[in-house]
PDB file of C-alpha atoms and ligand atoms in Angstrom:
ATOM      1  CA  MET A   1      72.040 -49.076  58.682  1.00 34.00           C
ATOM      2  CA  SER A   2      75.812 -48.576  57.634  1.00 34.00           C
ATOM      3  CA  GLU A   3      73.398 -46.975  53.876  1.00 33.00           C
ATOM      4  CA  ARG A   4      72.024 -44.677  55.955  1.00 35.00           C
ATOM      5  CA  GLN A   5      75.516 -43.648  58.076  1.00 33.00           C
ATOM      6  CA  ASP A   6      76.753 -43.694  54.671  1.00 31.00           C
ATOM      7  CA  TYR A   7      74.163 -40.832  53.608  1.00 31.00           C
ATOM      8  CA  VAL A   8      74.891 -37.822  55.849  1.00 35.00           C
ATOM      9  CA  PRO A   9      78.358 -37.286  55.176  1.00 33.00           C
ATOM     10  CA  ARG A  10      78.027 -38.173  51.218  1.00 31.00           C
ATOM     11  CA  ARG A  11      75.530 -35.583  50.650  1.00 35.00           C
ATOM     12  CA  LEU A  12      77.527 -32.571  52.166  1.00 34.00           C
ATOM     13  CA  LEU A  13      80.360 -33.096  49.589  1.00 33.00           C
ATOM     14  CA  LEU A  14      78.353 -33.310  47.268  1.00 33.00           C
ATOM     15  CA  VAL A  15      76.542 -30.191  48.832  1.00 36.00           C
ATOM     16  CA  ALA A  16      79.414 -28.477  49.525  1.00 36.00           C
ATOM     17  CA  GLY A  17      81.191 -29.202  46.124  1.00 34.00           C
ATOM     18  CA  GLY A  18      78.344 -27.161  44.297  1.00 34.00           C
ATOM     19  CA  MET A  19      76.564 -30.153  42.875  1.00 33.00           C
ATOM     20  CA  THR A  20      72.856 -29.021  44.565  1.00 33.00           C
ATOM     21  CA  LEU A  21      70.712 -28.072  42.021  1.00 32.00           C
ATOM     22  CA  LEU A  22      66.561 -26.636  42.802  1.00 32.00           C
ATOM     23  CA  ALA A  23      64.475 -29.047  41.949  1.00 31.00           C
ATOM     24  CA  ALA A  24      63.211 -29.033  38.792  1.00 31.00           C
ATOM     25  CA  CYS A  25      59.157 -30.243  39.539  1.00 32.00           C
ATOM     26  CA  GLY A  26      57.016 -27.576  40.674  1.00 33.00           C
ATOM     27  CA  SER A  27      56.470 -26.602  43.907  1.00 36.00           C
ATOM     28  CA  SER A  28      52.573 -27.755  43.406  1.00 37.00           C
ATOM     29  CA  GLY A  29      52.732 -28.288  47.411  1.00 39.00           C
ATOM     30  CA  LYS A  30      51.535 -24.903  47.599  1.00 39.00           C
ATOM     31  CA  ASP A  31      48.653 -26.161  46.933  1.00 39.00           C
ATOM     32  CA  ARG A  32      48.003 -27.813  50.209  1.00 41.00           C
ATOM     33  CA  THR A  33      44.605 -26.296  51.831  1.00 38.00           C
ATOM     34  CA  ALA A  34      45.937 -26.062  55.662  1.00 43.00           C
ATOM     35  CA  SER A  35      48.741 -24.811  57.420  1.00 53.00           C
ATOM     36  CA  GLY A  36      49.476 -27.845  58.228  1.00 62.00           C
ATOM     37  CA  GLU A  37      49.956 -27.441  62.099  1.00 69.00           C
ATOM     38  CA  PRO A  38      47.949 -25.865  65.085  1.00 68.00           C
ATOM     39  CA  ALA A  39      47.956 -22.800  64.584  1.00 61.00           C
ATOM     40  CA  PRO A  40      50.287 -20.582  66.554  1.00 57.00           C
ATOM     41  CA  THR A  41      48.824 -19.533  70.147  1.00 48.00           C
ATOM     42  CA  GLY A  42      50.576 -16.759  70.936  1.00 40.00           C
ATOM     43  CA  SER A  43      51.424 -18.406  74.461  1.00 39.00           C
ATOM     44  CA  ALA A  44      54.948 -17.301  75.725  1.00 37.00           C
ATOM     45  CA  SER A  45      55.209 -20.353  77.384  1.00 39.00           C
ATOM     46  CA  GLY A  46      57.866 -21.670  74.675  1.00 37.00           C
ATOM     47  CA  SER A  47      60.307 -19.307  74.316  1.00 38.00           C
ATOM     48  CA  PRO A  48      63.786 -20.137  75.159  1.00 38.00           C
ATOM     49  CA  THR A  49      64.403 -19.833  78.916  1.00 37.00           C
ATOM     50  CA  ALA A  50      68.145 -18.852  78.604  1.00 36.00           C
ATOM     51  CA  LYS A  51      69.731 -16.094  76.944  1.00 35.00           C
ATOM     52  CA  GLY A  52      73.627 -18.211  76.928  1.00 36.00           C
ATOM     53  CA  GLY A  53      75.064 -20.520  75.222  1.00 38.00           C
ATOM     54  CA  PRO A  54      73.044 -23.364  73.425  1.00 42.00           C
ATOM     55  CA  GLY A  55      71.430 -25.735  75.175  1.00 42.00           C
ATOM     56  CA  GLY A  56      71.409 -23.035  78.581  1.00 42.00           C
ATOM     57  CA  GLY A  57      73.837 -25.475  80.284  1.00 45.00           C
ATOM     58  CA  ALA A  58      75.785 -24.763  83.107  1.00 50.00           C
ATOM     59  CA  THR A  59      78.895 -27.202  81.799  1.00 54.00           C
ATOM     60  CA  PRO A  60      80.639 -26.094  78.699  1.00 54.00           C
ATOM     61  CA  ALA A  61      79.193 -27.395  75.233  1.00 56.00           C
ATOM     62  CA  PRO A  62      81.951 -30.042  73.924  1.00 59.00           C
ATOM     63  CA  SER A  63      83.578 -28.217  70.350  1.00 69.00           C
ATOM     64  CA  LEU A  64      81.290 -29.435  67.780  1.00 71.00           C
ATOM     65  CA  PRO A  65      81.744 -29.916  64.045  1.00 75.00           C
ATOM     66  CA  ALA A  66      81.775 -27.352  61.798  1.00 80.00           C
ATOM     67  CA  VAL A  67      79.410 -26.868  59.489  1.00 85.00           C
ATOM     68  CA  GLN A  68      79.424 -26.728  55.904  1.00 88.00           C
ATOM     69  CA  PRO A  69      77.484 -23.687  54.422  1.00 93.00           C
ATOM     70  CA  VAL A  70      74.581 -24.332  51.078  1.00 94.00           C
ATOM     71  CA  ALA A  71      73.109 -22.175  48.538  1.00 94.00           C
ATOM     72  CA  THR A  72      69.541 -20.569  49.923  1.00 94.00           C
ATOM     73  CA  ALA A  73      66.837 -22.122  48.403  1.00 93.00           C
ATOM     74  CA  LYS A  74      64.774 -19.988  46.636  1.00 91.00           C
ATOM     75  CA  GLU A  75      61.705 -22.017  48.773  1.00 94.00           C
ATOM     76  CA  PRO A  76      61.224 -25.735  50.463  1.00 96.00           C
ATOM     77  CA  GLU A  77      60.947 -28.992  49.483  1.00 96.00           C
ATOM     78  CA  TYR A  78      57.055 -29.639  48.980  1.00 97.00           C
ATOM     79  CA  HIS A  79      58.682 -33.648  46.860  1.00 96.00           C
ATOM     80  CA  VAL A  80      61.221 -36.388  46.969  1.00 97.00           C
ATOM     81  CA  HIS A  81      62.339 -37.253  43.576  1.00 92.00           C
ATOM     82  CA  ALA A  82      64.214 -40.690  44.239  1.00 89.00           C
ATOM     83  CA  GLY A  83      61.872 -42.625  42.411  1.00 87.00           C
ATOM     84  CA  ASP A  84      58.823 -43.483  40.672  1.00 92.00           C
ATOM     85  CA  MET A  85      56.418 -44.371  43.855  1.00 97.00           C
ATOM     86  CA  GLU A  86      58.882 -43.674  46.059  1.00 97.00           C
ATOM     87  CA  VAL A  87      57.591 -41.369  49.037  1.00 98.00           C
ATOM     88  CA  ALA A  88      58.730 -40.035  52.785  1.00 98.00           C
ATOM     89  CA  LEU A  89      57.181 -40.122  55.614  1.00 98.00           C
ATOM     90  CA  THR A  90      58.074 -36.724  58.144  1.00 98.00           C
ATOM     91  CA  PHE A  91      56.764 -37.335  61.826  1.00 98.00           C
ATOM     92  CA  ASP A  92      57.485 -33.326  63.504  1.00 98.00           C
ATOM     93  CA  ASP A  93      57.015 -31.759  66.645  1.00 98.00           C
ATOM     94  CA  GLY A  94      58.898 -34.417  69.096  1.00 98.00           C
ATOM     95  CA  PRO A  95      60.829 -36.284  70.062  1.00 98.00           C
ATOM     96  CA  SER A  96      58.215 -38.014  72.780  1.00 97.00           C
ATOM     97  CA  PRO A  97      58.876 -40.132  75.147  1.00 97.00           C
ATOM     98  CA  THR A  98      55.490 -42.028  74.897  1.00 97.00           C
ATOM     99  CA  TYR A  99      54.873 -41.633  70.622  1.00 98.00           C
ATOM    100  CA  THR A 100      58.477 -41.485  69.151  1.00 98.00           C
ATOM    101  CA  PRO A 101      58.538 -44.658  70.062  1.00 98.00           C
ATOM    102  CA  GLN A 102      55.273 -46.490  69.471  1.00 98.00           C
ATOM    103  CA  VAL A 103      55.802 -44.425  65.858  1.00 98.00           C
ATOM    104  CA  LEU A 104      60.108 -46.245  65.438  1.00 98.00           C
ATOM    105  CA  SER A 105      58.065 -49.274  66.449  1.00 98.00           C
ATOM    106  CA  VAL A 106      55.497 -49.357  63.474  1.00 98.00           C
ATOM    107  CA  LEU A 107      58.012 -48.651  60.973  1.00 98.00           C
ATOM    108  CA  HIS A 108      60.858 -51.264  62.193  1.00 98.00           C
ATOM    109  CA  GLN A 109      58.240 -53.896  61.835  1.00 98.00           C
ATOM    110  CA  TYR A 110      57.587 -52.478  57.885  1.00 98.00           C
ATOM    111  CA  ASN A 111      61.567 -51.744  57.146  1.00 98.00           C
ATOM    112  CA  VAL A 112      60.010 -47.717  56.538  1.00 98.00           C
ATOM    113  CA  THR A 113      63.211 -45.149  57.428  1.00 98.00           C
ATOM    114  CA  ALA A 114      61.228 -41.918  58.161  1.00 98.00           C
ATOM    115  CA  THR A 115      62.599 -38.260  59.392  1.00 98.00           C
ATOM    116  CA  PHE A 116      61.911 -36.448  62.162  1.00 98.00           C
ATOM    117  CA  PHE A 117      61.697 -32.491  62.970  1.00 98.00           C
ATOM    118  CA  MET A 118      61.986 -31.983  65.747  1.00 98.00           C
ATOM    119  CA  ILE A 119      61.692 -29.258  68.580  1.00 98.00           C
ATOM    120  CA  GLY A 120      64.889 -28.187  70.713  1.00 98.00           C
ATOM    121  CA  THR A 121      62.969 -28.115  74.090  1.00 97.00           C
ATOM    122  CA  ASN A 122      61.853 -31.740  73.535  1.00 97.00           C
ATOM    123  CA  VAL A 123      65.200 -32.845  72.715  1.00 98.00           C
ATOM    124  CA  GLU A 124      66.399 -31.166  75.472  1.00 97.00           C
ATOM    125  CA  ARG A 125      63.904 -32.581  78.075  1.00 96.00           C
ATOM    126  CA  HIS A 126      64.673 -36.159  76.277  1.00 97.00           C
ATOM    127  CA  PRO A 127      67.677 -36.404  74.193  1.00 98.00           C
ATOM    128  CA  ASP A 128      68.113 -40.654  75.108  1.00 98.00           C
ATOM    129  CA  VAL A 129      64.356 -40.403  72.005  1.00 98.00           C
ATOM    130  CA  LEU A 130      66.478 -38.634  69.434  1.00 98.00           C
ATOM    131  CA  ARG A 131      69.211 -40.987  69.881  1.00 98.00           C
ATOM    132  CA  GLN A 132      66.418 -44.054  69.895  1.00 98.00           C
ATOM    133  CA  VAL A 133      66.070 -42.045  66.575  1.00 98.00           C
ATOM    134  CA  LEU A 134      68.937 -41.988  65.396  1.00 98.00           C
ATOM    135  CA  ALA A 135      69.987 -45.750  66.149  1.00 98.00           C
ATOM    136  CA  ALA A 136      66.887 -47.744  64.322  1.00 98.00           C
ATOM    137  CA  GLY A 137      68.464 -45.254  60.948  1.00 97.00           C
ATOM    138  CA  HIS A 138      66.549 -42.571  60.126  1.00 98.00           C
ATOM    139  CA  LEU A 139      66.750 -39.175  59.814  1.00 97.00           C
ATOM    140  CA  VAL A 140      66.474 -36.302  62.570  1.00 98.00           C
ATOM    141  CA  GLY A 141      65.683 -32.545  61.195  1.00 98.00           C
ATOM    142  CA  ASN A 142      65.785 -29.043  62.984  1.00 98.00           C
ATOM    143  CA  HIS A 143      62.408 -27.523  63.730  1.00 98.00           C
ATOM    144  CA  THR A 144      63.272 -24.896  65.410  1.00 98.00           C
ATOM    145  CA  TRP A 145      64.138 -24.602  69.182  1.00 98.00           C
ATOM    146  CA  SER A 146      60.446 -23.445  71.423  1.00 97.00           C
ATOM    147  CA  HIS A 147      58.115 -23.106  67.668  1.00 97.00           C
ATOM    148  CA  PRO A 148      56.972 -20.142  67.356  1.00 98.00           C
ATOM    149  CA  ASP A 149      56.149 -18.710  64.624  1.00 98.00           C
ATOM    150  CA  LEU A 150      58.945 -17.121  62.455  1.00 98.00           C
ATOM    151  CA  ARG A 151      57.294 -14.248  60.733  1.00 98.00           C
ATOM    152  CA  THR A 152      56.736 -12.823  63.671  1.00 97.00           C
ATOM    153  CA  LEU A 153      60.519 -13.107  65.595  1.00 98.00           C
ATOM    154  CA  ALA A 154      62.951 -10.663  64.624  1.00 97.00           C
ATOM    155  CA  PRO A 155      66.075 -12.056  62.388  1.00 97.00           C
ATOM    156  CA  ALA A 156      68.170 -12.526  65.503  1.00 97.00           C
ATOM    157  CA  LYS A 157      65.396 -14.330  67.712  1.00 98.00           C
ATOM    158  CA  VAL A 158      65.425 -16.499  64.164  1.00 98.00           C
ATOM    159  CA  ARG A 159      69.231 -17.448  64.115  1.00 98.00           C
ATOM    160  CA  GLU A 160      68.547 -18.327  67.917  1.00 98.00           C
ATOM    161  CA  GLU A 161      65.768 -20.600  67.719  1.00 98.00           C
ATOM    162  CA  ILE A 162      67.637 -22.447  64.757  1.00 98.00           C
ATOM    163  CA  GLU A 163      70.975 -22.390  65.687  1.00 97.00           C
ATOM    164  CA  ARG A 164      70.468 -23.660  69.884  1.00 98.00           C
ATOM    165  CA  THR A 165      68.342 -26.233  67.744  1.00 98.00           C
ATOM    166  CA  SER A 166      71.351 -27.605  65.113  1.00 98.00           C
ATOM    167  CA  GLU A 167      73.434 -27.187  68.120  1.00 97.00           C
ATOM    168  CA  ILE A 168      72.062 -29.510  70.891  1.00 98.00           C
ATOM    169  CA  ILE A 169      70.424 -32.268  67.912  1.00 98.00           C
ATOM    170  CA  THR A 170      74.160 -32.361  67.136  1.00 97.00           C
ATOM    171  CA  ARG A 171      75.174 -32.678  70.139  1.00 97.00           C
ATOM    172  CA  VAL A 172      72.816 -34.713  71.766  1.00 97.00           C
ATOM    173  CA  GLY A 173      72.958 -36.982  68.344  1.00 96.00           C
ATOM    174  CA  GLY A 174      76.831 -38.174  68.156  1.00 93.00           C
ATOM    175  CA  GLY A 175      78.158 -35.281  65.839  1.00 92.00           C
ATOM    176  CA  ARG A 176      75.784 -34.791  62.974  1.00 90.00           C
ATOM    177  CA  PRO A 177      74.768 -32.102  62.246  1.00 95.00           C
ATOM    178  CA  PRO A 178      71.018 -32.100  60.795  1.00 97.00           C
ATOM    179  CA  ILE A 179      71.019 -31.381  57.411  1.00 96.00           C
ATOM    180  CA  LEU A 180      67.333 -30.662  56.825  1.00 98.00           C
ATOM    181  CA  PHE A 181      65.442 -27.358  58.678  1.00 98.00           C
ATOM    182  CA  ARG A 182      61.354 -27.484  58.064  1.00 98.00           C
ATOM    183  CA  ALA A 183      59.816 -23.740  59.705  1.00 98.00           C
ATOM    184  CA  PRO A 184      57.503 -24.392  62.270  1.00 98.00           C
ATOM    185  CA  TYR A 185      53.796 -24.056  60.886  1.00 97.00           C
ATOM    186  CA  GLY A 186      55.692 -24.307  56.913  1.00 97.00           C
ATOM    187  CA  ASN A 187      56.365 -20.178  57.074  1.00 98.00           C
ATOM    188  CA  PHE A 188      59.506 -20.220  56.311  1.00 97.00           C
ATOM    189  CA  THR A 189      60.910 -16.345  55.354  1.00 97.00           C
ATOM    190  CA  SER A 190      63.701 -15.305  53.945  1.00 96.00           C
ATOM    191  CA  THR A 191      66.071 -14.412  57.120  1.00 97.00           C
ATOM    192  CA  ALA A 192      64.695 -18.492  58.429  1.00 98.00           C
ATOM    193  CA  MET A 193      66.165 -19.986  55.024  1.00 97.00           C
ATOM    194  CA  ALA A 194      69.458 -17.747  55.099  1.00 97.00           C
ATOM    195  CA  VAL A 195      69.673 -18.539  58.584  1.00 97.00           C
ATOM    196  CA  SER A 196      69.512 -22.427  57.788  1.00 97.00           C
ATOM    197  CA  ALA A 197      71.500 -21.781  54.952  1.00 97.00           C
ATOM    198  CA  SER A 198      74.581 -21.115  56.628  1.00 97.00           C
ATOM    199  CA  LEU A 199      73.658 -24.172  59.068  1.00 97.00           C
ATOM    200  CA  GLY A 200      74.090 -26.167  56.431  1.00 96.00           C
ATOM    201  CA  MET A 201      70.034 -27.358  56.356  1.00 97.00           C
ATOM    202  CA  HIS A 202      67.678 -27.306  53.419  1.00 97.00           C
ATOM    203  CA  PRO A 203      64.244 -26.121  53.832  1.00 97.00           C
ATOM    204  CA  VAL A 204      61.565 -28.987  53.666  1.00 98.00           C
ATOM    205  CA  ASP A 205      57.700 -28.563  54.097  1.00 98.00           C
ATOM    206  CA  TRP A 206      55.621 -30.494  52.736  1.00 98.00           C
ATOM    207  CA  SER A 207      52.372 -31.895  49.913  1.00 98.00           C
ATOM    208  CA  VAL A 208      50.138 -33.977  52.493  1.00 98.00           C
ATOM    209  CA  ASP A 209      48.759 -32.819  55.096  1.00 98.00           C
ATOM    210  CA  PRO A 210      45.821 -34.439  57.286  1.00 98.00           C
ATOM    211  CA  ARG A 211      45.625 -32.519  60.132  1.00 98.00           C
ATOM    212  CA  ASP A 212      46.602 -34.948  62.509  1.00 98.00           C
ATOM    213  CA  TRP A 213      47.446 -32.967  65.148  1.00 97.00           C
ATOM    214  CA  SER A 214      43.702 -32.105  65.363  1.00 96.00           C
ATOM    215  CA  ARG A 215      43.126 -35.163  66.462  1.00 97.00           C
ATOM    216  CA  PRO A 216      39.773 -36.415  63.830  1.00 98.00           C
ATOM    217  CA  GLY A 217      40.096 -39.448  64.335  1.00 98.00           C
ATOM    218  CA  ALA A 218      42.338 -42.503  63.311  1.00 98.00           C
ATOM    219  CA  ASP A 219      40.738 -43.197  60.583  1.00 98.00           C
ATOM    220  CA  ALA A 220      39.863 -39.209  59.547  1.00 98.00           C
ATOM    221  CA  ILE A 221      43.539 -39.459  59.671  1.00 98.00           C
ATOM    222  CA  THR A 222      43.990 -42.370  57.502  1.00 98.00           C
ATOM    223  CA  GLN A 223      41.312 -41.805  54.010  1.00 98.00           C
ATOM    224  CA  ARG A 224      43.356 -38.106  54.663  1.00 98.00           C
ATOM    225  CA  VAL A 225      46.356 -39.528  53.271  1.00 98.00           C
ATOM    226  CA  LEU A 226      45.903 -42.641  51.320  1.00 98.00           C
ATOM    227  CA  THR A 227      43.551 -40.108  48.805  1.00 98.00           C
ATOM    228  CA  ALA A 228      46.632 -37.679  48.880  1.00 98.00           C
ATOM    229  CA  ILE A 229      49.186 -39.555  48.498  1.00 98.00           C
ATOM    230  CA  GLU A 230      51.177 -39.775  45.214  1.00 98.00           C
ATOM    231  CA  PRO A 231      54.200 -40.201  43.972  1.00 97.00           C
ATOM    232  CA  GLY A 232      57.054 -38.305  45.355  1.00 97.00           C
ATOM    233  CA  ALA A 233      54.127 -37.103  48.470  1.00 98.00           C
ATOM    234  CA  ILE A 234      55.641 -35.567  51.313  1.00 98.00           C
ATOM    235  CA  VAL A 235      53.570 -36.831  54.383  1.00 98.00           C
ATOM    236  CA  LEU A 236      52.760 -35.092  57.246  1.00 98.00           C
ATOM    237  CA  ASN A 237      52.625 -36.664  60.646  1.00 98.00           C
ATOM    238  CA  HIS A 238      52.782 -35.477  64.437  1.00 98.00           C
ATOM    239  CA  ASP A 239      54.297 -38.422  67.235  1.00 98.00           C
ATOM    240  CA  GLY A 240      54.989 -34.836  69.350  1.00 98.00           C
ATOM    241  CA  ALA A 241      53.852 -31.486  70.102  1.00 96.00           C
ATOM    242  CA  LEU A 242      54.978 -28.825  72.780  1.00 93.00           C
ATOM    243  CA  LEU A 243      54.275 -28.654  75.943  1.00 87.00           C
ATOM    244  CA  ASP A 244      52.549 -25.967  77.513  1.00 82.00           C
ATOM    245  CA  PRO A 245      53.410 -26.532  81.816  1.00 78.00           C
ATOM    246  CA  GLY A 246      51.179 -28.794  84.089  1.00 82.00           C
ATOM    247  CA  GLU A 247      50.281 -30.178  80.122  1.00 85.00           C
ATOM    248  CA  THR A 248      50.186 -34.129  79.735  1.00 87.00           C
ATOM    249  CA  GLU A 249      50.998 -35.685  76.374  1.00 88.00           C
ATOM    250  CA  ILE A 250      48.335 -38.202  77.328  1.00 88.00           C
ATOM    251  CA  GLY A 251      44.650 -37.404  76.684  1.00 86.00           C
ATOM    252  CA  GLY A 252      44.461 -33.652  76.087  1.00 87.00           C
ATOM    253  CA  ALA A 253      45.429 -31.478  73.433  1.00 88.00           C
ATOM    254  CA  ALA A 254      49.046 -33.226  72.793  1.00 92.00           C
ATOM    255  CA  ASP A 255      47.818 -36.629  72.284  1.00 96.00           C
ATOM    256  CA  ARG A 256      49.127 -38.538  69.148  1.00 98.00           C
ATOM    257  CA  SER A 257      47.531 -41.750  70.319  1.00 98.00           C
ATOM    258  CA  GLU A 258      45.535 -41.219  66.581  1.00 98.00           C
ATOM    259  CA  THR A 259      48.531 -40.279  64.335  1.00 98.00           C
ATOM    260  CA  VAL A 260      50.066 -44.407  65.680  1.00 98.00           C
ATOM    261  CA  ALA A 261      47.035 -45.492  64.874  1.00 98.00           C
ATOM    262  CA  ALA A 262      46.421 -44.517  61.564  1.00 98.00           C
ATOM    263  CA  VAL A 263      49.970 -44.896  60.915  1.00 98.00           C
ATOM    264  CA  LYS A 264      50.144 -48.404  61.091  1.00 98.00           C
ATOM    265  CA  ALA A 265      46.403 -48.468  59.547  1.00 98.00           C
ATOM    266  CA  TYR A 266      48.254 -45.989  56.256  1.00 98.00           C
ATOM    267  CA  LEU A 267      51.708 -47.959  56.262  1.00 98.00           C
ATOM    268  CA  PRO A 268      50.756 -51.790  55.417  1.00 98.00           C
ATOM    269  CA  ARG A 269      48.365 -49.987  52.427  1.00 98.00           C
ATOM    270  CA  LEU A 270      50.648 -48.053  50.647  1.00 98.00           C
ATOM    271  CA  ILE A 271      52.784 -50.426  51.039  1.00 98.00           C
ATOM    272  CA  ALA A 272      50.294 -52.865  49.286  1.00 98.00           C
ATOM    273  CA  SER A 273      50.084 -50.755  46.306  1.00 98.00           C
ATOM    274  CA  GLY A 274      53.351 -50.104  45.681  1.00 98.00           C
ATOM    275  CA  TYR A 275      54.945 -47.105  47.289  1.00 98.00           C
ATOM    276  CA  ARG A 276      58.101 -47.771  48.616  1.00 97.00           C
ATOM    277  CA  PHE A 277      59.831 -45.162  51.299  1.00 97.00           C
ATOM    278  CA  THR A 278      62.801 -43.008  51.259  1.00 97.00           C
ATOM    279  CA  VAL A 279      63.874 -39.359  53.203  1.00 96.00           C
ATOM    280  CA  PRO A 280      64.062 -36.120  51.454  1.00 94.00           C
ATOM    281  CA  ASP A 281      67.342 -36.188  49.399  1.00 81.00           C
ATOM    282  CA  PRO A 282      69.206 -32.623  49.586  1.00 77.00           C
ATOM    283  CA  ALA A 283      71.722 -33.511  46.683  1.00 63.00           C
ATOM    284  CA  ARG A 284      68.579 -34.013  43.780  1.00 56.00           C
TER     285      ARG A 284
HETATM  286 ZN1  LIG B 301      55.950 -28.710  63.968  1.00 64.23          ZN
END
């Protein structure tokens, strides 16, 4: 825990000191075969409901710590660079009161640290789940407020999506601004890159995508991860979803039970193969 708590400020200092280096390794993550996430539906159901201040609440938000802007990267990070057998597990679209705790339980069983890229609307609905994730020593990243395809939005709207999410993650999480940003569908626009950097975040994509959101079966997800894994991989999983009105987390398109079962299956096998687990590291 103490190591985890030290992590963010140290990295921020390094970054603020201009020591950030663009990763020297190539971005073979571009070779990935899939867009990685459910296709944008065009539904407006997920758009922010209030044009007012962050969080949309009636009570004034407490002042938040100032963020340290970082240099705008040319492209997102597709790999981790912590060591010969290091990989990173990432979980998108939560927090979910149903599946996030199940993922946390599996990670705890194997003493693995992961990164959770959260949607602002879901943080607003389930702030306690974000706190559970942080209390367990994991990293929380920004995955926009309502999970839009950022290519379709005007710059001001892109900023609102990202800024509002950093604010709620910071507020709910006890004052630590997120330092990682992942664009929905991996669509990192130049505006999104600039905005996230201005808010102190580094863009992180993925290199292994089992398309778990499409619910191909836990065995298929497991096999896809085990087949594609390699040192430095960033693995995309989904512990949550943006729910349509009336949609349930269980039994429908938002059901993530296959993902949970797959993590239970592939994690011990990756460990047995010698893999170790880290989080995307902006300072490398
Ligand atoms: Zn997503």
